[in-house]
Short mmCIF file of C-alpha atoms and ligand atoms in Angstrom, two decimals:
data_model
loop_
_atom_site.label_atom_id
_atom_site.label_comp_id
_atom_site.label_asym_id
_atom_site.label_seq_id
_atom_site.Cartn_x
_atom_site.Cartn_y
_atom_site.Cartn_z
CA UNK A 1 77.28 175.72 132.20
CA UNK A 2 79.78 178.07 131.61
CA UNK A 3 81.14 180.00 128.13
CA UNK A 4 84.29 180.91 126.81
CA UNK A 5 85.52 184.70 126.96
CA UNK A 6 84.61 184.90 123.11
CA UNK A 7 80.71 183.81 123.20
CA UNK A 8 80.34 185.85 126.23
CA UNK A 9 81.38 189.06 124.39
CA UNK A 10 79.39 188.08 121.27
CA UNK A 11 76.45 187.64 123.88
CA UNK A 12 77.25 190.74 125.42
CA UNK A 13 78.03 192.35 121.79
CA UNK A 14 73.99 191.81 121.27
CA UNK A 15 73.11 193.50 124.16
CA UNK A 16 75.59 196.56 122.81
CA UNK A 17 77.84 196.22 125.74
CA UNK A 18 80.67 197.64 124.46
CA UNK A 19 83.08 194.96 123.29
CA UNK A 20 86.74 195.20 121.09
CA UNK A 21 86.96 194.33 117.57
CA UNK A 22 87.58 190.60 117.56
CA UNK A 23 87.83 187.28 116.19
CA UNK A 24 88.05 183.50 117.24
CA UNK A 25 90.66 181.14 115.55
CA UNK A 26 91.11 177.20 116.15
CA UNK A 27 94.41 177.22 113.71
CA UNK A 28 97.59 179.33 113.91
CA UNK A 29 97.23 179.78 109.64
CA UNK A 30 93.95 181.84 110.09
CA UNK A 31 95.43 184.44 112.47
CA UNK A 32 96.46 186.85 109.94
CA UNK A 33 93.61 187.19 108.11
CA UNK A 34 92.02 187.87 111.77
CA UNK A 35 93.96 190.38 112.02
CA UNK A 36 93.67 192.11 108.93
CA UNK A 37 89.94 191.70 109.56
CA UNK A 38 89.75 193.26 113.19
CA UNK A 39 92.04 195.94 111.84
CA UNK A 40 94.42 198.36 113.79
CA UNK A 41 97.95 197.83 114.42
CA UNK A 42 98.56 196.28 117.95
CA UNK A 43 96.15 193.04 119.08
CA UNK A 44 96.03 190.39 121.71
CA UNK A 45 96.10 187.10 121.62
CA UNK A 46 94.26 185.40 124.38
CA UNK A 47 94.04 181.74 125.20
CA UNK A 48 90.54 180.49 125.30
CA UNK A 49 90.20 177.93 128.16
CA UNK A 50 87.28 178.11 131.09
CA UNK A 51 89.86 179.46 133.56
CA UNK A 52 90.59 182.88 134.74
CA UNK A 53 94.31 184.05 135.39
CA UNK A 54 95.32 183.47 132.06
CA UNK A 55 97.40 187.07 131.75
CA UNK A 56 99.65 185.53 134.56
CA UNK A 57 100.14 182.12 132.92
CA UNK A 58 101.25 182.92 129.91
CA UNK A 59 97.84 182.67 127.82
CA UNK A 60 97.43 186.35 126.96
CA UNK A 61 99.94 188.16 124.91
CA UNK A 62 100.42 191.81 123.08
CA UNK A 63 101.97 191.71 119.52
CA UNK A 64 102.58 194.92 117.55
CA UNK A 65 102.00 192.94 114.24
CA UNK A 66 100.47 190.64 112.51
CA UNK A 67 103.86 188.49 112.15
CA UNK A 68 104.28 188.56 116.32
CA UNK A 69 100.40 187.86 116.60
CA UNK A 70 101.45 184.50 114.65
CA UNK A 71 104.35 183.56 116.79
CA UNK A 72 102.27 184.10 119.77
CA UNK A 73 99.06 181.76 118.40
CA UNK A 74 101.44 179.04 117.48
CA UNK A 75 102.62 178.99 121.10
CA UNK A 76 99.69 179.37 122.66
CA UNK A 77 97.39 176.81 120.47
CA UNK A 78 97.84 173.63 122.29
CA UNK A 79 100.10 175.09 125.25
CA UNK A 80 99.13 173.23 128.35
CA UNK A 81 98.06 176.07 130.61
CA UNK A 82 98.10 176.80 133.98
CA UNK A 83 96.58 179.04 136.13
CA UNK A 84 95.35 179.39 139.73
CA UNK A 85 91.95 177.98 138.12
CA UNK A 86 92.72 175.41 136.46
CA UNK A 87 94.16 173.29 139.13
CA UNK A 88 97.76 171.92 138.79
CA UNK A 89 97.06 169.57 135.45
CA UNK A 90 96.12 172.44 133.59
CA UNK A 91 93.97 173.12 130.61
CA UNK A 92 94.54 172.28 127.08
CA UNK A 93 94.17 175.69 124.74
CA UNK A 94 92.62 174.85 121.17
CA UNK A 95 90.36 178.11 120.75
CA UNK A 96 92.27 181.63 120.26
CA UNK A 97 90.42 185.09 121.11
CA UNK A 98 92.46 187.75 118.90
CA UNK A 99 91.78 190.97 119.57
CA UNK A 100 92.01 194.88 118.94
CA UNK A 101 94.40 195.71 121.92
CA UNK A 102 92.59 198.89 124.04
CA UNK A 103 94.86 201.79 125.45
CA UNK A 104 94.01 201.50 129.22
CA UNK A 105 93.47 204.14 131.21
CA UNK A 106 92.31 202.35 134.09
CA UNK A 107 91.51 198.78 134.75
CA UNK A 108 87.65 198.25 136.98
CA UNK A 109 85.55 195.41 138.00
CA UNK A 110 82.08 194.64 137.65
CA UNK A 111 80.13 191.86 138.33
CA UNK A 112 76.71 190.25 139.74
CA UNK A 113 75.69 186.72 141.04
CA UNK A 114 73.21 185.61 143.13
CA UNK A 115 73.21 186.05 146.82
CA UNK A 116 71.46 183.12 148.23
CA UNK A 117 72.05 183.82 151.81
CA UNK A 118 69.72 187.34 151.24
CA UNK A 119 67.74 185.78 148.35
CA UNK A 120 68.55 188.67 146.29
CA UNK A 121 70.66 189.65 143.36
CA UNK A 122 74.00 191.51 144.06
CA UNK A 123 75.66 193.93 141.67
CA UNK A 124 79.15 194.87 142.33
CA UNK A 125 81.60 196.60 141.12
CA UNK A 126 85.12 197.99 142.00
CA UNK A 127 88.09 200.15 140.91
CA UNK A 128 90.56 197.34 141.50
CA UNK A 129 90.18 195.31 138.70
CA UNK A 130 92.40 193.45 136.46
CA UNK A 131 93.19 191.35 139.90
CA UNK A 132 91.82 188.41 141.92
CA UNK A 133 88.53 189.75 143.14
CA UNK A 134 88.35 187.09 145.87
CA UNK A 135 92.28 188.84 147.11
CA UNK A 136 90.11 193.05 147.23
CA UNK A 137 87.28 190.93 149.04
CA UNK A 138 90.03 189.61 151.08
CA UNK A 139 92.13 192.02 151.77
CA UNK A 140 90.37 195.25 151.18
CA UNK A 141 86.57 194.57 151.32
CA UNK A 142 85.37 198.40 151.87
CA UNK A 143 86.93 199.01 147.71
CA UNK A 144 84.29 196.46 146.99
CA UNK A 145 80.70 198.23 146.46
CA UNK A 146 77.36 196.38 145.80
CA UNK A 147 74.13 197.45 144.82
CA UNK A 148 71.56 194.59 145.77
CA UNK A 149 68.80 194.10 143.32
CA UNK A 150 65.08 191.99 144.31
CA UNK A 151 64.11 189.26 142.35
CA UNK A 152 61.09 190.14 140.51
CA UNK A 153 62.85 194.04 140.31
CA UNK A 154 65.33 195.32 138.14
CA UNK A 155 68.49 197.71 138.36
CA UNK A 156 67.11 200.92 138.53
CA UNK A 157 69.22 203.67 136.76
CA UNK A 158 70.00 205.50 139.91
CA UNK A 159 71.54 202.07 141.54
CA UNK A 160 73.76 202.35 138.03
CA UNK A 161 74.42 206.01 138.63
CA UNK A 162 75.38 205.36 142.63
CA UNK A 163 77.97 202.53 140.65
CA UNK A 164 79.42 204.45 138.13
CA UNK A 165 80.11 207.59 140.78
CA UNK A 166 82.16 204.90 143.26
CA UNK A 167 84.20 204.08 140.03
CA UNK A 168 85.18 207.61 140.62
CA UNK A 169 83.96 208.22 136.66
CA UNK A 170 83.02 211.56 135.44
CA UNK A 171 80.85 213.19 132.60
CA UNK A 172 80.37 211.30 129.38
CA UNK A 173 82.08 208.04 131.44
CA UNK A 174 79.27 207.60 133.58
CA UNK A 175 76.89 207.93 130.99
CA UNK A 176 79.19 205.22 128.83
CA UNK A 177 78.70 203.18 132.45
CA UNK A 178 75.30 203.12 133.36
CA UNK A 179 74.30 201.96 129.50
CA UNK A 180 77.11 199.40 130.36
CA UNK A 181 75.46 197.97 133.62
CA UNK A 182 72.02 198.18 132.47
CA UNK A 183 72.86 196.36 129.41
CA UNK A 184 74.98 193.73 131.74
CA UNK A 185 72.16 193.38 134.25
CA UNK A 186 69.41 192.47 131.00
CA UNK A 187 71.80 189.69 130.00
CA UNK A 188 71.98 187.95 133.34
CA UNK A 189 68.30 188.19 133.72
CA UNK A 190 67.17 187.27 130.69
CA UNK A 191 69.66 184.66 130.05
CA UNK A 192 69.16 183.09 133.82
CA UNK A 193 72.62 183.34 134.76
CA UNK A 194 73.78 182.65 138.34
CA UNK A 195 77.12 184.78 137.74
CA UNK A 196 78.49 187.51 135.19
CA UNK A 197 82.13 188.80 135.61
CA UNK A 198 83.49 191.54 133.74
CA UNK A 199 87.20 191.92 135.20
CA UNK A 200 88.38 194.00 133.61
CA UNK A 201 86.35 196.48 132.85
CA UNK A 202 88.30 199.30 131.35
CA UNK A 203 88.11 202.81 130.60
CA UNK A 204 90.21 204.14 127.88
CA UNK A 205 92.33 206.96 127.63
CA UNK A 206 89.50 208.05 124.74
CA UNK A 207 86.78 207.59 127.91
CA UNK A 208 85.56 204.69 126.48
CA UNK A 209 83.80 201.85 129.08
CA UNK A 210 84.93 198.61 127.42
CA UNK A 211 84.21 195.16 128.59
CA UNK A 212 88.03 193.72 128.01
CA UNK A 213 86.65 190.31 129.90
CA UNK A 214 83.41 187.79 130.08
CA UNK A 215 82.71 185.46 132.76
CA UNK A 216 79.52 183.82 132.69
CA UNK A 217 77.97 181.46 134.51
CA UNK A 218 74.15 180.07 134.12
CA UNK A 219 71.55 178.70 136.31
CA UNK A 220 71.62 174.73 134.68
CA UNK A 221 68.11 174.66 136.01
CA UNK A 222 66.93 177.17 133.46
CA UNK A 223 69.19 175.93 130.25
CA UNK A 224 66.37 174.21 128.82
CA UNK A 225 64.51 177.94 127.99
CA UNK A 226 67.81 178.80 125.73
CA UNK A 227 68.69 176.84 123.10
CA UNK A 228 71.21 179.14 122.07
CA UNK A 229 73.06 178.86 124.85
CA UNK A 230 73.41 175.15 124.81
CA UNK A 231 74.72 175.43 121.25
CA UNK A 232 77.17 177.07 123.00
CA UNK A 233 78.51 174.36 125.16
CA UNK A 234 82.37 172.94 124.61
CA UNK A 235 81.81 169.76 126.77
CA UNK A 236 85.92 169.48 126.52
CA UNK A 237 85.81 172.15 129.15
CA UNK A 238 82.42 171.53 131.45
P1 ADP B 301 92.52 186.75 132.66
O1 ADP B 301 91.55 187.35 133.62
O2 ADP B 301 92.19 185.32 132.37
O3 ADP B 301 93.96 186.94 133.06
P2 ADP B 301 91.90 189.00 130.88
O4 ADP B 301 91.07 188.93 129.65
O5 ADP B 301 91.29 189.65 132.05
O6 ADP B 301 92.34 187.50 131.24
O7 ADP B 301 93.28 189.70 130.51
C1 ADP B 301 94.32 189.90 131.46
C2 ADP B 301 94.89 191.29 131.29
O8 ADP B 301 95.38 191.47 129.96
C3 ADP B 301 93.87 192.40 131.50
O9 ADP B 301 93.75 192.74 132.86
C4 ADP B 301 94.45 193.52 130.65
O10 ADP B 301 95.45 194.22 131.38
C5 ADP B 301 95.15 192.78 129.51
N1 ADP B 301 94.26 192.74 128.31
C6 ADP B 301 93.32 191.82 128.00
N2 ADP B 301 92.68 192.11 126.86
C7 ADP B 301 93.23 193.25 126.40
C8 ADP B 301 93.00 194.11 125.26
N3 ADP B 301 92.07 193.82 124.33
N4 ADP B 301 93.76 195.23 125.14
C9 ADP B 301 94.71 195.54 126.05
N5 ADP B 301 94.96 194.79 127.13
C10 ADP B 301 94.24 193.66 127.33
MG1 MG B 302 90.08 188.74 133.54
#
């Protein structure tokens, strides 16, 4: 089973992995009081569909006011979208993420599934994010570093350290990072997942580590210890 960006960060938001100011909508009329809710002055409005690549087709937009953020959620609520994960029919949008927009400094990846071929658990992470992860691991393998973790062990804060130092972070950023992954690493053991994604993960030009993404995946085997979870489910897009 898989979850939609938004109930990923509220999962993640419990484990205080840091997350933006947010809010879900299902109608265009509700969007600005989201905003006025979230706050600020500049937000994004982000399709909510099971699919990454949704910056490149059209599902994720930046509006500079509440008026734009409107325009943007009336195009976007039942647009048919496409992206390279979708497959070519596409995927019908009828949630909305809006969101505090972040200044990026840089955009990172992190992530961990399970590797069955060493029976272990692999955290990665890398500073190419914001792109296809399968086109670094492709093209450019060596900017892709991983940290493997045993099963009945946990990430140990000097695997989170080693992590944070190949993101080429400094100072109060690492610190921000290793809270980050060892936060990230308790959800995906405790929740039984088989895959978490954060891409991207960014740090702002305040130093800030936020989580500007969720991808997660669980182990179906195990959905029957988490209720929660399968409150969760939108079987339009299992
Ligand atoms: P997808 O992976 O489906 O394309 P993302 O959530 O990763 O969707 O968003 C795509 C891109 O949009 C990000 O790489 C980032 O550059 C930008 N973006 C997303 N959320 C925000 C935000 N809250 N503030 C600023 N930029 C954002
Ligand atoms: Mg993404």
């Amino acid at each position: 089973m898989n979850l939609h960006e938004y109930q990923g960060k509220d999962l993640f938001s419990n484990y205080n992995l840091p997350v933006s100011k947010r809010k879900v909508v299902f109608n265009a009329n509700d969007v600005i009081e989201a905003c006025n809710e979230i706050g600020g002055s500049k937000w994004v409005v982000k399709a909510q569909v099971h699919a990454g690549g949704r910056g490149k087709g059209g599902g994720i937009k930046i509006a500079n006011s509440s008026e734009e953020v409107r325009v943007y959620a009336d195009n976007i609520l039942g647009m048919n979208l496409i992206t390279h994960q979708t497959g070519p029919k596409g995927k019908c949008v009828q949630r909305l993420l809006i969101e505090e927009a972040s200044d990026i400094a840089r955009e990172m990846y992190a992530g961990i599934v399970l590797d069955r071929s060493s029976g272990k658990f692999v955290f990665m992470v890398s500073t190419e994010g914001g792109v296809e992860i399968e086109k670094v691991a492709a093209k450019t393998p060596e900017k892709i570093v991983k940290e493997w973790i045993e099963p009945n062990e946990n990430l140990k804060t000097n695997q989170a350290r080693k992590l944070a130092f190949t993101l080429e972070l400094t100072g109060t950023q690492v610190k921000h990072a290793v809270k980050t992954f060892l936060s990230l690493w308790k959800v995906f053991k405790e929740y039984d997942c088989s895959l978490i994604e954060i891409n991207p993960l960014v740090l702002t030009k305040s130093d800030e580590v936020i989580a500007l993404d969720s991808k997660i995946n669980f182990d179906d085997n195990a959905l029957f210890r988490h209720q929660d979870i399968q409150g969760m489910c939108d079987l339009s897009e299992e």
